[in-house]
mmCIF file of N, CA, C and O in Angstrom:
data_model
loop_
_atom_site.group_PDB
_atom_site.id
_atom_site.type_symbol
_atom_site.label_atom_id
_atom_site.label_comp_id
_atom_site.label_asym_id
_atom_site.label_seq_id
_atom_site.Cartn_x
_atom_site.Cartn_y
_atom_site.Cartn_z
ATOM 1 N N UNK A 1 100.216 48.040 56.229
ATOM 2 C CA UNK A 1 100.080 46.732 56.763
ATOM 3 C C UNK A 1 101.382 46.061 56.563
ATOM 4 O O UNK A 1 101.672 45.834 55.455
ATOM 5 N N UNK A 2 101.866 45.279 57.619
ATOM 6 C CA UNK A 2 103.163 44.495 57.348
ATOM 7 C C UNK A 2 103.144 43.397 58.441
ATOM 8 O O UNK A 2 102.932 43.384 59.553
ATOM 9 N N UNK A 3 103.114 42.191 57.854
ATOM 10 C CA UNK A 3 103.273 41.030 58.760
ATOM 11 C C UNK A 3 104.736 40.638 59.009
ATOM 12 O O UNK A 3 105.227 40.069 58.100
ATOM 13 N N UNK A 4 104.871 40.893 60.315
ATOM 14 C CA UNK A 4 106.310 40.661 60.644
ATOM 15 C C UNK A 4 106.578 39.061 60.937
ATOM 16 O O UNK A 4 107.494 38.606 60.462
ATOM 17 N N UNK A 5 105.806 38.471 61.661
ATOM 18 C CA UNK A 5 105.889 37.095 61.917
ATOM 19 C C UNK A 5 104.696 36.461 62.030
ATOM 20 O O UNK A 5 103.580 36.952 62.664
ATOM 21 N N UNK A 6 104.281 35.277 61.648
ATOM 22 C CA UNK A 6 103.059 34.578 61.694
ATOM 23 C C UNK A 6 102.148 35.284 60.667
ATOM 24 O O UNK A 6 101.974 36.339 60.485
ATOM 25 N N UNK A 7 101.396 34.190 60.168
ATOM 26 C CA UNK A 7 100.257 34.745 59.069
ATOM 27 C C UNK A 7 99.315 35.347 59.580
ATOM 28 O O UNK A 7 98.748 34.987 60.903
ATOM 29 N N UNK A 8 98.688 36.289 58.998
ATOM 30 C CA UNK A 8 97.496 37.174 59.333
ATOM 31 C C UNK A 8 96.340 36.635 58.678
ATOM 32 O O UNK A 8 96.353 36.433 57.477
ATOM 33 N N UNK A 9 95.240 36.675 59.332
ATOM 34 C CA UNK A 9 94.068 36.562 58.748
ATOM 35 C C UNK A 9 93.190 37.682 59.169
ATOM 36 O O UNK A 9 92.796 37.734 60.448
ATOM 37 N N UNK A 10 92.544 38.495 58.414
ATOM 38 C CA UNK A 10 91.534 39.566 58.740
ATOM 39 C C UNK A 10 90.225 39.277 58.189
ATOM 40 O O UNK A 10 90.094 39.078 56.932
ATOM 41 N N UNK A 11 89.308 39.297 59.115
ATOM 42 C CA UNK A 11 87.861 38.941 58.489
ATOM 43 C C UNK A 11 86.840 39.419 59.361
ATOM 44 O O UNK A 11 85.954 38.710 59.835
ATOM 45 N N UNK A 12 86.847 40.858 59.652
ATOM 46 C CA UNK A 12 85.883 41.435 60.427
ATOM 47 C C UNK A 12 85.135 42.511 59.737
ATOM 48 O O UNK A 12 84.558 42.213 58.583
ATOM 49 N N UNK A 13 85.229 43.659 60.035
ATOM 50 C CA UNK A 13 84.512 44.885 59.472
ATOM 51 C C UNK A 13 85.181 45.149 58.257
ATOM 52 O O UNK A 13 86.340 44.748 57.780
ATOM 53 N N UNK A 14 84.565 46.000 57.372
ATOM 54 C CA UNK A 14 85.035 46.460 56.174
ATOM 55 C C UNK A 14 86.195 47.602 56.494
ATOM 56 O O UNK A 14 86.145 48.088 57.487
ATOM 57 N N UNK A 15 87.326 47.157 55.575
ATOM 58 C CA UNK A 15 88.388 48.040 55.937
ATOM 59 C C UNK A 15 88.288 49.115 54.684
ATOM 60 O O UNK A 15 88.117 48.900 53.576
ATOM 61 N N UNK A 16 88.378 50.413 55.365
ATOM 62 C CA UNK A 16 88.273 51.735 54.562
ATOM 63 C C UNK A 16 89.860 52.175 54.400
ATOM 64 O O UNK A 16 90.592 52.317 55.251
ATOM 65 N N UNK A 17 90.273 52.414 53.179
ATOM 66 C CA UNK A 17 91.676 52.858 52.807
ATOM 67 C C UNK A 17 91.791 54.208 53.185
ATOM 68 O O UNK A 17 90.861 54.960 53.288
ATOM 69 N N UNK A 18 93.012 54.431 53.875
ATOM 70 C CA UNK A 18 93.332 55.542 54.848
ATOM 71 C C UNK A 18 93.321 56.961 53.818
ATOM 72 O O UNK A 18 93.182 56.980 52.445
ATOM 73 N N UNK A 19 93.785 58.053 54.295
ATOM 74 C CA UNK A 19 93.793 59.303 53.819
ATOM 75 C C UNK A 19 94.688 59.383 52.628
ATOM 76 O O UNK A 19 94.418 60.343 51.596
ATOM 77 N N UNK A 20 95.922 58.682 52.523
ATOM 78 C CA UNK A 20 96.572 58.678 51.425
ATOM 79 C C UNK A 20 96.100 57.915 50.101
ATOM 80 O O UNK A 20 96.736 57.986 49.114
ATOM 81 N N UNK A 21 95.067 57.471 50.426
ATOM 82 C CA UNK A 21 94.180 56.679 49.297
ATOM 83 C C UNK A 21 95.088 55.616 48.533
ATOM 84 O O UNK A 21 94.838 55.226 47.557
ATOM 85 N N UNK A 22 95.864 54.908 49.519
ATOM 86 C CA UNK A 22 96.725 53.852 48.941
ATOM 87 C C UNK A 22 96.770 52.877 50.099
ATOM 88 O O UNK A 22 97.332 53.370 51.316
ATOM 89 N N UNK A 23 96.393 51.710 50.053
ATOM 90 C CA UNK A 23 96.809 50.585 51.071
ATOM 91 C C UNK A 23 97.999 49.800 50.549
ATOM 92 O O UNK A 23 97.806 49.159 49.545
ATOM 93 N N UNK A 24 98.903 49.720 51.269
ATOM 94 C CA UNK A 24 100.014 49.019 50.834
ATOM 95 C C UNK A 24 100.293 47.865 51.806
ATOM 96 O O UNK A 24 100.301 47.880 53.017
ATOM 97 N N UNK A 25 100.147 46.655 51.149
ATOM 98 C CA UNK A 25 100.261 45.331 52.170
ATOM 99 C C UNK A 25 101.477 44.668 51.842
ATOM 100 O O UNK A 25 101.819 44.259 50.593
ATOM 101 N N UNK A 26 102.543 44.637 52.764
ATOM 102 C CA UNK A 26 103.799 43.858 52.767
ATOM 103 C C UNK A 26 103.828 42.430 53.211
ATOM 104 O O UNK A 26 103.660 42.320 54.531
ATOM 105 N N UNK A 27 103.904 41.624 52.567
ATOM 106 C CA UNK A 27 103.924 40.022 52.905
ATOM 107 C C UNK A 27 105.351 39.712 52.754
ATOM 108 O O UNK A 27 105.559 38.529 52.687
ATOM 109 N N UNK A 28 106.422 40.457 53.243
ATOM 110 C CA UNK A 28 107.725 40.016 53.151
ATOM 111 C C UNK A 28 108.143 38.958 54.082
ATOM 112 O O UNK A 28 109.173 38.177 53.824
ATOM 113 N N UNK A 29 107.358 38.748 55.115
ATOM 114 C CA UNK A 29 107.519 37.739 56.195
ATOM 115 C C UNK A 29 106.650 36.802 56.251
ATOM 116 O O UNK A 29 106.890 35.486 56.768
ATOM 117 N N UNK A 30 105.286 36.978 56.031
ATOM 118 C CA UNK A 30 104.509 35.940 56.269
ATOM 119 C C UNK A 30 103.252 36.307 55.201
ATOM 120 O O UNK A 30 103.170 37.434 54.504
ATOM 121 N N UNK A 31 102.376 35.283 54.987
ATOM 122 C CA UNK A 31 101.275 35.444 54.105
ATOM 123 C C UNK A 31 100.209 36.302 54.964
ATOM 124 O O UNK A 31 100.219 36.258 56.140
ATOM 125 N N UNK A 32 99.391 37.065 54.059
ATOM 126 C CA UNK A 32 98.190 37.690 54.692
ATOM 127 C C UNK A 32 96.976 37.316 53.935
ATOM 128 O O UNK A 32 96.975 37.457 52.654
ATOM 129 N N UNK A 33 95.938 36.984 54.767
ATOM 130 C CA UNK A 33 94.559 36.716 54.048
ATOM 131 C C UNK A 33 93.513 37.801 54.623
ATOM 132 O O UNK A 33 93.523 37.940 55.649
ATOM 133 N N UNK A 34 92.974 38.573 53.650
ATOM 134 C CA UNK A 34 92.088 39.458 53.982
ATOM 135 C C UNK A 34 90.580 39.135 53.564
ATOM 136 O O UNK A 34 90.443 38.967 52.218
ATOM 137 N N UNK A 35 89.736 38.616 54.364
ATOM 138 C CA UNK A 35 88.318 38.288 53.894
ATOM 139 C C UNK A 35 87.443 39.354 54.149
ATOM 140 O O UNK A 35 86.275 39.370 53.632
ATOM 141 N N UNK A 36 87.834 40.494 54.737
ATOM 142 C CA UNK A 36 87.221 41.726 55.000
ATOM 143 C C UNK A 36 87.036 42.537 53.513
ATOM 144 O O UNK A 36 88.126 42.527 52.743
ATOM 145 N N UNK A 37 85.904 43.207 53.342
ATOM 146 C CA UNK A 37 85.764 44.008 52.010
ATOM 147 C C UNK A 37 86.745 45.145 52.323
ATOM 148 O O UNK A 37 86.770 45.862 53.378
ATOM 149 N N UNK A 38 87.211 45.657 51.193
ATOM 150 C CA UNK A 38 88.087 46.965 51.210
ATOM 151 C C UNK A 38 87.511 47.872 50.210
ATOM 152 O O UNK A 38 87.086 47.503 49.234
ATOM 153 N N UNK A 39 87.470 49.016 50.968
ATOM 154 C CA UNK A 39 86.676 50.038 50.190
ATOM 155 C C UNK A 39 87.521 51.472 50.103
ATOM 156 O O UNK A 39 88.401 51.675 50.880
ATOM 157 N N UNK A 40 87.070 52.118 49.166
ATOM 158 C CA UNK A 40 87.736 53.642 48.811
ATOM 159 C C UNK A 40 87.732 54.408 50.175
ATOM 160 O O UNK A 40 86.799 54.380 50.859
ATOM 161 N N UNK A 41 88.683 55.286 50.234
ATOM 162 C CA UNK A 41 88.646 56.416 51.223
ATOM 163 C C UNK A 41 87.553 57.242 50.880
ATOM 164 O O UNK A 41 87.084 57.321 49.621
ATOM 165 N N UNK A 42 86.920 58.015 51.733
ATOM 166 C CA UNK A 42 85.924 58.862 51.432
ATOM 167 C C UNK A 42 85.970 59.969 50.507
ATOM 168 O O UNK A 42 85.177 60.510 49.937
ATOM 169 N N UNK A 43 87.311 60.351 50.131
ATOM 170 C CA UNK A 43 87.900 61.347 49.421
ATOM 171 C C UNK A 43 87.927 61.076 48.090
ATOM 172 O O UNK A 43 87.896 61.832 47.118
ATOM 173 N N UNK A 44 87.732 59.734 47.539
ATOM 174 C CA UNK A 44 87.665 59.192 46.309
ATOM 175 C C UNK A 44 88.451 57.854 46.057
ATOM 176 O O UNK A 44 88.561 57.205 46.863
ATOM 177 N N UNK A 45 88.823 57.687 44.847
ATOM 178 C CA UNK A 45 89.389 56.330 44.296
ATOM 179 C C UNK A 45 90.677 56.163 45.083
ATOM 180 O O UNK A 45 91.323 57.032 45.296
ATOM 181 N N UNK A 46 90.685 54.982 45.596
ATOM 182 C CA UNK A 46 91.781 54.370 46.436
ATOM 183 C C UNK A 46 92.338 53.170 45.829
ATOM 184 O O UNK A 46 91.724 52.358 45.233
ATOM 185 N N UNK A 47 93.627 53.005 46.108
ATOM 186 C CA UNK A 47 94.331 51.782 45.226
ATOM 187 C C UNK A 47 95.027 50.711 46.355
ATOM 188 O O UNK A 47 95.045 51.235 47.649
ATOM 189 N N UNK A 48 95.350 49.499 46.024
ATOM 190 C CA UNK A 48 95.911 48.567 46.807
ATOM 191 C C UNK A 48 97.123 48.326 46.131
ATOM 192 O O UNK A 48 97.175 47.906 45.012
ATOM 193 N N UNK A 49 98.242 48.202 46.755
ATOM 194 C CA UNK A 49 99.571 47.769 46.341
ATOM 195 C C UNK A 49 100.115 46.614 47.119
ATOM 196 O O UNK A 49 100.185 46.682 48.495
ATOM 197 N N UNK A 50 100.578 45.340 46.512
ATOM 198 C CA UNK A 50 101.131 44.364 47.293
ATOM 199 C C UNK A 50 102.557 44.369 47.045
ATOM 200 O O UNK A 50 102.997 44.361 45.982
ATOM 201 N N UNK A 51 103.330 44.387 48.179
ATOM 202 C CA UNK A 51 104.746 44.302 48.222
ATOM 203 C C UNK A 51 105.376 43.118 48.918
ATOM 204 O O UNK A 51 104.461 42.464 49.696
ATOM 205 N N UNK A 52 106.601 42.959 48.866
ATOM 206 C CA UNK A 52 107.204 41.898 49.791
ATOM 207 C C UNK A 52 107.298 40.415 49.114
ATOM 208 O O UNK A 52 106.071 39.997 48.846
ATOM 209 N N UNK A 53 108.531 40.010 48.997
ATOM 210 C CA UNK A 53 108.474 38.665 48.436
ATOM 211 C C UNK A 53 108.836 37.600 49.561
ATOM 212 O O UNK A 53 108.272 36.497 49.326
ATOM 213 N N UNK A 54 109.432 37.940 50.670
ATOM 214 C CA UNK A 54 109.511 37.101 51.688
ATOM 215 C C UNK A 54 110.853 36.361 51.440
ATOM 216 O O UNK A 54 111.535 36.286 50.406
ATOM 217 N N UNK A 55 111.301 35.551 52.664
ATOM 218 C CA UNK A 55 112.657 34.836 52.424
ATOM 219 C C UNK A 55 112.505 33.765 51.408
ATOM 220 O O UNK A 55 113.452 33.294 50.947
ATOM 221 N N UNK A 56 111.425 33.206 51.337
ATOM 222 C CA UNK A 56 111.193 31.857 50.495
ATOM 223 C C UNK A 56 110.608 32.362 49.007
ATOM 224 O O UNK A 56 110.448 31.482 48.202
ATOM 225 N N UNK A 57 110.596 33.692 48.766
ATOM 226 C CA UNK A 57 110.446 34.174 47.593
ATOM 227 C C UNK A 57 108.825 34.171 47.145
ATOM 228 O O UNK A 57 108.419 34.437 45.803
ATOM 229 N N UNK A 58 107.729 33.841 47.996
ATOM 230 C CA UNK A 58 106.394 33.638 47.456
ATOM 231 C C UNK A 58 105.527 34.074 48.517
ATOM 232 O O UNK A 58 104.628 33.308 48.646
ATOM 233 N N UNK A 59 105.588 34.737 49.449
ATOM 234 C CA UNK A 59 104.638 35.132 50.499
ATOM 235 C C UNK A 59 103.459 35.855 49.732
ATOM 236 O O UNK A 59 103.573 36.756 49.003
ATOM 237 N N UNK A 60 102.393 35.264 50.032
ATOM 238 C CA UNK A 60 101.052 35.509 49.214
ATOM 239 C C UNK A 60 100.119 36.544 50.019
ATOM 240 O O UNK A 60 99.917 36.392 51.135
ATOM 241 N N UNK A 61 99.481 37.441 49.334
ATOM 242 C CA UNK A 61 98.535 37.978 49.772
ATOM 243 C C UNK A 61 97.252 37.608 49.076
ATOM 244 O O UNK A 61 96.974 37.510 47.942
ATOM 245 N N UNK A 62 96.232 37.243 49.836
ATOM 246 C CA UNK A 62 94.879 36.591 49.363
ATOM 247 C C UNK A 62 93.814 37.527 49.701
ATOM 248 O O UNK A 62 93.673 37.924 50.860
ATOM 249 N N UNK A 63 92.948 37.908 48.738
ATOM 250 C CA UNK A 63 91.935 38.662 48.971
ATOM 251 C C UNK A 63 90.604 37.910 48.809
ATOM 252 O O UNK A 63 90.467 37.268 47.881
ATOM 253 N N UNK A 64 89.619 37.883 49.873
ATOM 254 C CA UNK A 64 88.558 37.117 49.770
ATOM 255 C C UNK A 64 87.053 37.873 49.914
ATOM 256 O O UNK A 64 86.020 37.392 49.765
ATOM 257 N N UNK A 65 87.360 39.197 50.277
ATOM 258 C CA UNK A 65 86.043 39.968 50.546
ATOM 259 C C UNK A 65 85.514 40.521 49.204
ATOM 260 O O UNK A 65 86.025 40.541 48.373
ATOM 261 N N UNK A 66 84.332 41.138 49.432
ATOM 262 C CA UNK A 66 83.705 41.785 48.084
ATOM 263 C C UNK A 66 84.183 43.089 48.152
ATOM 264 O O UNK A 66 83.613 44.184 48.764
ATOM 265 N N UNK A 67 85.447 43.302 47.481
ATOM 266 C CA UNK A 67 86.219 44.641 47.600
ATOM 267 C C UNK A 67 85.476 45.525 46.386
ATOM 268 O O UNK A 67 85.142 45.212 45.393
ATOM 269 N N UNK A 68 85.567 46.909 46.900
ATOM 270 C CA UNK A 68 84.798 47.925 46.074
ATOM 271 C C UNK A 68 85.717 49.164 45.824
ATOM 272 O O UNK A 68 85.333 50.194 45.487
ATOM 273 N N UNK A 69 87.110 49.147 46.223
ATOM 274 C CA UNK A 69 87.944 50.105 45.823
ATOM 275 C C UNK A 69 88.086 50.322 44.485
ATOM 276 O O UNK A 69 87.950 49.502 43.785
ATOM 277 N N UNK A 70 88.334 51.498 43.968
ATOM 278 C CA UNK A 70 88.199 51.841 42.585
ATOM 279 C C UNK A 70 89.669 52.385 41.811
ATOM 280 O O UNK A 70 89.557 52.504 40.655
ATOM 281 N N UNK A 71 90.815 52.430 42.727
ATOM 282 C CA UNK A 71 91.882 53.057 42.322
ATOM 283 C C UNK A 71 92.812 52.088 41.578
ATOM 284 O O UNK A 71 93.926 52.487 41.115
ATOM 285 N N UNK A 72 92.431 50.986 41.548
ATOM 286 C CA UNK A 72 93.420 49.841 40.847
ATOM 287 C C UNK A 72 94.022 49.006 41.864
ATOM 288 O O UNK A 72 94.151 49.266 43.138
ATOM 289 N N UNK A 73 94.623 47.976 41.319
ATOM 290 C CA UNK A 73 95.639 47.013 42.165
ATOM 291 C C UNK A 73 96.898 46.850 41.429
ATOM 292 O O UNK A 73 96.870 46.626 40.300
ATOM 293 N N UNK A 74 97.847 46.974 42.199
ATOM 294 C CA UNK A 74 99.378 46.783 41.829
ATOM 295 C C UNK A 74 100.061 45.678 42.510
ATOM 296 O O UNK A 74 100.005 45.837 43.653
ATOM 297 N N UNK A 75 100.555 44.759 41.685
ATOM 298 C CA UNK A 75 101.500 43.791 42.549
ATOM 299 C C UNK A 75 102.815 44.147 42.152
ATOM 300 O O UNK A 75 103.405 43.896 41.085
ATOM 301 N N UNK A 76 103.685 44.679 43.213
ATOM 302 C CA UNK A 76 104.950 45.182 43.075
ATOM 303 C C UNK A 76 105.995 44.006 43.271
ATOM 304 O O UNK A 76 107.062 44.063 42.808
ATOM 305 N N UNK A 77 105.622 43.062 44.066
ATOM 306 C CA UNK A 77 106.370 41.845 44.253
ATOM 307 C C UNK A 77 105.555 40.722 44.807
ATOM 308 O O UNK A 77 104.500 40.909 45.464
ATOM 309 N N UNK A 78 105.973 39.666 44.344
ATOM 310 C CA UNK A 78 105.362 38.503 45.030
ATOM 311 C C UNK A 78 104.061 37.895 44.450
ATOM 312 O O UNK A 78 103.854 38.162 43.125
ATOM 313 N N UNK A 79 103.070 37.318 45.026
ATOM 314 C CA UNK A 79 101.853 36.866 44.605
ATOM 315 C C UNK A 79 100.709 37.417 45.048
ATOM 316 O O UNK A 79 100.835 37.477 46.472
ATOM 317 N N UNK A 80 99.654 37.760 44.480
ATOM 318 C CA UNK A 80 98.314 38.250 44.932
ATOM 319 C C UNK A 80 97.430 37.247 44.243
ATOM 320 O O UNK A 80 97.364 37.003 43.168
ATOM 321 N N UNK A 81 96.444 36.725 45.245
ATOM 322 C CA UNK A 81 95.446 35.948 44.774
ATOM 323 C C UNK A 81 94.126 36.428 45.285
ATOM 324 O O UNK A 81 93.890 36.784 46.307
ATOM 325 N N UNK A 82 93.184 36.573 44.173
ATOM 326 C CA UNK A 82 91.783 36.828 44.381
ATOM 327 C C UNK A 82 90.884 35.466 44.637
ATOM 328 O O UNK A 82 91.123 34.616 43.955
ATOM 329 N N UNK A 83 90.580 35.250 45.825
ATOM 330 C CA UNK A 83 90.015 33.964 46.285
ATOM 331 C C UNK A 83 88.817 33.562 45.390
ATOM 332 O O UNK A 83 88.359 32.448 45.585
ATOM 333 N N UNK A 84 88.000 34.749 45.119
ATOM 334 C CA UNK A 84 86.840 34.543 44.220
ATOM 335 C C UNK A 84 86.835 35.716 43.362
ATOM 336 O O UNK A 84 87.308 36.660 43.467
ATOM 337 N N UNK A 85 85.757 35.683 42.587
ATOM 338 C CA UNK A 85 85.694 36.493 41.499
ATOM 339 C C UNK A 85 85.261 37.954 42.010
ATOM 340 O O UNK A 85 85.507 39.069 41.642
ATOM 341 N N UNK A 86 84.308 37.927 43.180
ATOM 342 C CA UNK A 86 84.015 39.217 43.743
ATOM 343 C C UNK A 86 85.009 40.010 44.512
ATOM 344 O O UNK A 86 84.904 41.029 44.984
ATOM 345 N N UNK A 87 86.190 39.016 44.827
ATOM 346 C CA UNK A 87 87.252 39.884 45.592
ATOM 347 C C UNK A 87 88.021 40.798 44.540
ATOM 348 O O UNK A 87 88.647 41.715 44.988
ATOM 349 N N UNK A 88 88.083 40.683 43.338
ATOM 350 C CA UNK A 88 88.574 41.464 42.304
ATOM 351 C C UNK A 88 87.617 42.701 42.156
ATOM 352 O O UNK A 88 86.412 42.450 41.651
ATOM 353 N N UNK A 89 88.060 43.989 42.540
ATOM 354 C CA UNK A 89 86.966 45.138 42.239
ATOM 355 C C UNK A 89 86.581 45.147 40.771
ATOM 356 O O UNK A 89 87.515 44.828 39.927
ATOM 357 N N UNK A 90 85.375 45.726 40.709
ATOM 358 C CA UNK A 90 84.851 45.801 39.334
ATOM 359 C C UNK A 90 85.433 46.844 38.485
ATOM 360 O O UNK A 90 85.399 46.975 37.276
ATOM 361 N N UNK A 91 86.081 47.878 39.122
ATOM 362 C CA UNK A 91 86.702 49.056 38.521
ATOM 363 C C UNK A 91 88.009 49.191 38.926
ATOM 364 O O UNK A 91 88.397 48.872 40.172
ATOM 365 N N UNK A 92 88.920 49.707 38.071
ATOM 366 C CA UNK A 92 90.265 49.891 38.334
ATOM 367 C C UNK A 92 91.103 48.655 37.711
ATOM 368 O O UNK A 92 90.918 47.510 37.629
ATOM 369 N N UNK A 93 92.241 49.107 37.168
ATOM 370 C CA UNK A 93 93.170 48.153 36.436
ATOM 371 C C UNK A 93 93.896 47.203 37.474
ATOM 372 O O UNK A 93 94.121 47.769 38.654
ATOM 373 N N UNK A 94 94.227 46.206 37.091
ATOM 374 C CA UNK A 94 95.197 45.161 37.790
ATOM 375 C C UNK A 94 96.420 45.149 37.034
ATOM 376 O O UNK A 94 96.638 44.812 36.120
ATOM 377 N N UNK A 95 97.379 45.777 37.741
ATOM 378 C CA UNK A 95 98.930 45.689 37.161
ATOM 379 C C UNK A 95 99.756 44.528 37.671
ATOM 380 O O UNK A 95 99.940 44.424 39.017
ATOM 381 N N UNK A 96 100.151 43.764 36.749
ATOM 382 C CA UNK A 96 100.976 42.501 37.454
ATOM 383 C C UNK A 96 102.337 42.523 36.410
ATOM 384 O O UNK A 96 102.284 41.864 35.397
ATOM 385 N N UNK A 97 103.374 43.272 36.857
ATOM 386 C CA UNK A 97 104.493 43.245 36.179
ATOM 387 C C UNK A 97 105.296 41.777 36.006
ATOM 388 O O UNK A 97 104.948 41.067 36.790
ATOM 389 N N UNK A 98 106.162 41.841 34.942
ATOM 390 C CA UNK A 98 106.977 40.516 34.953
ATOM 391 C C UNK A 98 107.592 40.199 36.340
ATOM 392 O O UNK A 98 108.106 41.153 37.004
ATOM 393 N N UNK A 99 107.648 38.866 36.596
ATOM 394 C CA UNK A 99 108.288 38.454 37.820
ATOM 395 C C UNK A 99 107.252 38.580 39.035
ATOM 396 O O UNK A 99 107.576 37.982 40.084
ATOM 397 N N UNK A 100 106.051 38.876 38.766
ATOM 398 C CA UNK A 100 105.011 38.685 39.947
ATOM 399 C C UNK A 100 103.901 37.798 39.314
ATOM 400 O O UNK A 100 103.931 37.394 38.203
ATOM 401 N N UNK A 101 102.992 37.425 40.195
ATOM 402 C CA UNK A 101 101.980 36.485 39.927
ATOM 403 C C UNK A 101 100.693 37.054 40.581
ATOM 404 O O UNK A 101 100.561 37.320 41.440
ATOM 405 N N UNK A 102 99.665 36.630 39.566
ATOM 406 C CA UNK A 102 98.146 36.936 39.849
ATOM 407 C C UNK A 102 97.316 35.530 39.874
ATOM 408 O O UNK A 102 97.469 34.977 38.852
ATOM 409 N N UNK A 103 96.573 35.295 40.874
ATOM 410 C CA UNK A 103 95.770 34.143 40.864
ATOM 411 C C UNK A 103 94.257 34.630 40.962
ATOM 412 O O UNK A 103 94.075 35.588 41.688
ATOM 413 N N UNK A 104 93.496 33.907 40.227
ATOM 414 C CA UNK A 104 92.097 34.251 40.418
ATOM 415 C C UNK A 104 91.094 32.831 40.714
ATOM 416 O O UNK A 104 91.316 32.136 39.839
ATOM 417 N N UNK A 105 90.368 32.972 41.729
ATOM 418 C CA UNK A 105 89.624 32.004 42.212
ATOM 419 C C UNK A 105 90.191 30.656 42.633
ATOM 420 O O UNK A 105 89.690 29.554 42.665
ATOM 421 N N UNK A 106 91.318 30.972 43.073
ATOM 422 C CA UNK A 106 92.294 29.827 43.565
ATOM 423 C C UNK A 106 92.763 30.156 45.066
ATOM 424 O O UNK A 106 93.101 31.297 45.221
ATOM 425 N N UNK A 107 92.970 29.269 45.939
ATOM 426 C CA UNK A 107 93.617 29.560 47.215
ATOM 427 C C UNK A 107 94.859 29.578 47.086
ATOM 428 O O UNK A 107 95.567 29.182 46.207
#
């Protein structure tokens, strides 16, 4: 998923992570807000990776759905914000390396 221009807001049906068992969200150009729940691929544990700094150094991925994917969350660049506590999956590590940012319960 890559936001080329204009901020994206996704808020409809549940998103099921694909066959590769990894959802990579690139916010290099615009912020992305996902209010839909994100769930594992039917084949097992699936993960989410947030990439992309953007030209201003801080394009944000915001998650607001009741997410149930279990393979972990990795912030490889920029900012990931869980808009509420149910947006952070109950299972799976959240990896936030130096130089990246994680927000919890804030917009």
